[in-house]
Amino acid sequence: MRALRVLQQRDEAIRARVARDVESLLGEGSLESLALAAHAAMERETTRACGTAARAPACSAGCSYCCHVHAHATLPEILAVAAWLRRSLAPEALEALKERLARHVARVEPLSDEERWAARIPCALLDERGYCSVHEARPLRCRAFHSCSADDCRDAFEGRTDALPPRAALLTRAADAVEAGYDHALLAAGIDASGHRLEIGLLCALERTAP
C-alpha cells in the first residue's frame, strides 16, 4: 500500500507541476505556447521516469508501426504543429504538404480507428523513411505512446498478434499525469481540451480555418 501511495503522490505532483506550467502562460502567450509548455513537461517527466523504469522503450527513429492509426491532438497542439511547419518549410513545400494532407484526409476521414489500422494507412506526416516529419512538434499522445518491444509491434503490424505491445508502467503513469495536468489547465481556462483528429485539424489550421 505504501508503494501505491508513493506512486499516487508522484502522479499528483506531476499533474500539479504541468498545470502550473501551462496556467502561467494563460493570458500572456498564444494557444500554441500552452501546447509547447505541455510538450516540454512531457519530455521532462518521461525522461525522469525512464531513469527508474524497469523496462525501457524500444522506440527509435523510423520505427513507425504505431503511426497507422488516427492521431488525436488538442487545438493548441494542432496550432503548434501548424506554426512549426510554417517556420520550417519553404512556401512551395508547405503548399505541397497541404495538397498531400487534403488527399490523405479524403481517404482516411471516413474510416474508424479499427478500419484505418486494418488498412495500414500511415500518418500523412511520415516521410518516405518512416520518420515523423514534425517530430519536434508532435502532440502529447504521440509522445506518450511507446513500446518495450519492437518485435511485438512488428508482429502486431504484420497481423501475427492482436496483443498490445508491452509498455513501461512508470513511463505510462508519468505521461498520463502530464496529460491530466495539461487538460486541467485548459479546462480551468475555458479552453476545449478534447482531441481532434490531427490530419484534418492540421489541414484546417494551415488553411486558417477552425478544425
Coordinates of C-alpha atoms in Angstrom, one line a residue:
M1 CA 0.0 0.0 0.0
R2 CA 2.8 2.4 0.8
A3 CA 4.3 1.9 -2.7
L4 CA 0.9 2.7 -4.2
R5 CA 0.6 5.9 -2.1
V6 CA 4.1 7.0 -3.3
L7 CA 3.1 6.5 -6.9
Q8 CA -0.1 8.4 -6.4
Q9 CA 1.7 11.3 -4.8
R10 CA 4.2 11.3 -7.6
D11 CA 1.4 11.4 -10.2
E12 CA -0.3 14.3 -8.3
A13 CA 2.9 16.2 -8.1
I14 CA 3.4 15.8 -11.9
R15 CA -0.2 16.9 -12.6
A16 CA 0.3 20.0 -10.4
R17 CA 3.6 21.0 -12.0
V18 CA 2.2 20.7 -15.5
A19 CA -0.9 22.6 -14.6
R20 CA 1.2 25.4 -13.1
D21 CA 3.5 25.5 -16.2
V22 CA 0.5 25.9 -18.5
E23 CA -1.5 28.2 -16.3
S24 CA 1.5 30.6 -16.0
L25 CA 1.1 31.3 -19.8
L26 CA -2.6 31.9 -19.8
G27 CA -3.4 35.4 -20.9
E28 CA 0.2 36.1 -21.8
G29 CA 1.1 33.7 -24.6
S30 CA -0.6 32.2 -27.6
L31 CA -2.6 28.9 -27.6
E32 CA 0.5 27.3 -29.2
S33 CA 2.6 28.3 -26.2
L34 CA 0.3 26.2 -23.9
A35 CA 1.0 23.2 -26.0
L36 CA 4.7 23.8 -26.1
A37 CA 4.8 24.0 -22.3
A38 CA 3.0 20.7 -22.1
H39 CA 5.4 19.2 -24.6
A40 CA 8.4 20.3 -22.6
A41 CA 6.8 18.8 -19.5
M42 CA 6.2 15.5 -21.2
E43 CA 9.8 15.3 -22.3
R44 CA 11.0 16.2 -18.7
E45 CA 8.7 13.8 -16.9
T46 CA 9.0 10.8 -19.2
T47 CA 12.8 11.2 -19.3
R48 CA 12.8 11.2 -15.5
A49 CA 10.5 8.1 -15.4
C50 CA 12.7 6.3 -17.9
G51 CA 15.6 6.6 -15.4
T52 CA 13.8 4.5 -12.9
A53 CA 11.6 2.3 -15.0
A54 CA 12.2 -1.5 -15.0
R55 CA 11.9 -1.6 -18.8
A56 CA 13.0 1.0 -21.4
P57 CA 11.1 1.9 -24.6
A58 CA 12.3 0.2 -27.7
C59 CA 11.2 3.0 -29.9
S60 CA 13.7 4.5 -32.4
A61 CA 13.7 6.8 -35.4
G62 CA 12.0 5.2 -38.4
C63 CA 10.1 2.7 -36.2
S64 CA 6.6 3.8 -37.2
Y65 CA 4.4 0.7 -36.8
C66 CA 2.2 2.6 -34.4
C67 CA 1.8 5.5 -36.8
H68 CA -1.0 3.9 -38.8
V69 CA -4.0 5.0 -36.7
H70 CA -5.8 8.3 -36.2
A71 CA -3.6 10.5 -34.1
H72 CA -5.5 13.0 -31.9
A73 CA -4.4 16.4 -30.5
T74 CA -5.9 19.4 -28.8
L75 CA -6.5 22.6 -30.6
P76 CA -3.4 24.3 -29.1
E77 CA -1.3 21.3 -30.2
I78 CA -2.6 21.4 -33.7
L79 CA -1.8 25.1 -33.9
A80 CA 1.7 24.4 -32.5
V81 CA 2.3 21.9 -35.3
A82 CA 1.0 24.3 -37.9
A83 CA 3.2 27.1 -36.6
W84 CA 6.2 24.8 -36.6
L85 CA 5.6 23.8 -40.2
R86 CA 5.2 27.4 -41.3
R87 CA 8.6 28.2 -39.7
S88 CA 10.3 25.1 -41.1
L89 CA 9.0 24.7 -44.7
A90 CA 9.5 26.9 -47.7
P91 CA 6.2 28.2 -49.2
E92 CA 6.3 25.6 -52.1
A93 CA 6.9 22.8 -49.7
L94 CA 4.1 23.9 -47.4
E95 CA 1.7 24.1 -50.3
A96 CA 2.7 20.5 -51.3
L97 CA 2.1 19.4 -47.8
K98 CA -1.3 20.9 -47.8
E99 CA -2.2 19.2 -51.0
R100 CA -0.9 15.8 -49.6
L101 CA -2.9 16.4 -46.4
A102 CA -6.1 17.1 -48.4
R103 CA -5.7 13.9 -50.4
H104 CA -5.0 11.9 -47.3
V105 CA -7.9 13.4 -45.3
A106 CA -10.3 12.5 -48.1
R107 CA -9.1 8.9 -47.8
V108 CA -8.9 8.4 -44.0
E109 CA -11.7 10.6 -42.6
P110 CA -14.5 8.1 -43.3
L111 CA -12.6 5.3 -41.5
S112 CA -12.9 4.3 -37.9
D113 CA -9.7 3.7 -35.9
E114 CA -10.1 -0.1 -36.4
E115 CA -10.7 0.3 -40.2
R116 CA -7.6 2.5 -40.6
W117 CA -5.4 0.1 -38.7
A118 CA -6.7 -2.8 -40.7
A119 CA -5.9 -0.8 -43.9
R120 CA -2.4 0.1 -42.6
I121 CA -2.7 3.7 -43.8
P122 CA 0.3 5.7 -42.4
C123 CA 0.1 9.1 -40.9
A124 CA 0.4 11.8 -43.6
L125 CA 3.3 13.3 -41.7
L126 CA 5.6 10.3 -42.1
D127 CA 8.3 10.8 -44.6
E128 CA 9.5 8.1 -47.1
R129 CA 11.8 6.6 -44.5
G130 CA 9.1 6.3 -41.9
Y131 CA 10.4 9.3 -39.9
C132 CA 8.0 11.7 -38.3
S133 CA 8.4 15.0 -40.2
V134 CA 7.1 17.0 -37.3
H135 CA 8.8 15.0 -34.5
E136 CA 9.9 18.2 -32.7
A137 CA 6.3 19.4 -32.5
R138 CA 4.4 16.1 -32.3
P139 CA 1.4 16.0 -30.0
L140 CA 1.3 14.6 -26.5
R141 CA -0.4 11.4 -27.5
C142 CA 2.3 10.7 -29.9
R143 CA 5.0 11.5 -27.3
A144 CA 3.2 9.3 -24.7
F145 CA 2.8 6.1 -26.8
H146 CA 5.7 3.7 -26.5
S147 CA 6.5 0.0 -26.6
C148 CA 9.2 -2.0 -24.8
S149 CA 9.4 -4.5 -27.7
A150 CA 9.8 -3.5 -31.4
D151 CA 9.4 -7.2 -32.3
D152 CA 5.9 -7.2 -30.7
C153 CA 5.0 -4.0 -32.6
R154 CA 6.1 -5.6 -35.9
D155 CA 4.2 -8.7 -35.1
A156 CA 1.0 -6.7 -34.5
F157 CA 1.6 -4.6 -37.6
E158 CA 2.1 -7.7 -39.7
G159 CA -1.1 -9.3 -38.3
R160 CA 0.6 -12.1 -36.3
T161 CA -1.0 -11.0 -33.0
D162 CA -3.7 -8.7 -31.6
A163 CA -2.0 -8.2 -28.3
L164 CA -1.0 -4.8 -27.2
P165 CA 2.8 -4.2 -27.0
P166 CA 4.3 -4.1 -23.5
R167 CA 4.8 -0.7 -22.0
A168 CA 6.8 0.7 -19.1
A169 CA 4.4 1.2 -16.2
L170 CA 6.2 4.2 -14.6
L171 CA 6.5 5.9 -18.0
T172 CA 2.8 5.4 -18.8
R173 CA 1.9 6.8 -15.4
A174 CA 4.1 9.8 -15.9
A175 CA 2.7 10.5 -19.4
D176 CA -0.9 10.1 -18.2
A177 CA -0.2 12.6 -15.4
V178 CA 1.3 15.1 -17.8
E179 CA -1.8 15.0 -20.0
A180 CA -4.1 15.2 -16.9
G181 CA -2.3 18.4 -15.7
Y182 CA -2.5 19.9 -19.2
D183 CA -6.2 19.1 -19.6
H184 CA -6.9 20.5 -16.2
A185 CA -5.2 23.8 -17.0
L186 CA -7.1 24.1 -20.3
L187 CA -10.5 23.3 -18.8
A188 CA -9.9 25.7 -15.9
A189 CA -9.3 28.4 -18.5
G190 CA -12.4 27.5 -20.5
I191 CA -10.4 26.1 -23.4
D192 CA -11.5 22.9 -25.2
A193 CA -9.4 20.0 -24.0
S194 CA -10.9 17.4 -26.3
G195 CA -8.9 15.7 -29.0
H196 CA -9.3 16.4 -32.7
R197 CA -8.0 14.1 -35.5
L198 CA -4.6 15.5 -36.2
E199 CA -4.5 15.4 -40.0
I200 CA -7.8 17.1 -40.7
G201 CA -7.2 19.5 -37.8
L202 CA -3.8 20.4 -39.2
L203 CA -5.2 20.9 -42.7
C204 CA -7.8 23.3 -41.4
A205 CA -5.2 25.2 -39.3
L206 CA -2.9 25.5 -42.3
E207 CA -5.8 26.9 -44.3
R208 CA -6.6 29.2 -41.4
T209 CA -10.0 27.7 -40.6
A210 CA -11.1 26.1 -37.4
P211 CA -10.6 22.3 -37.1

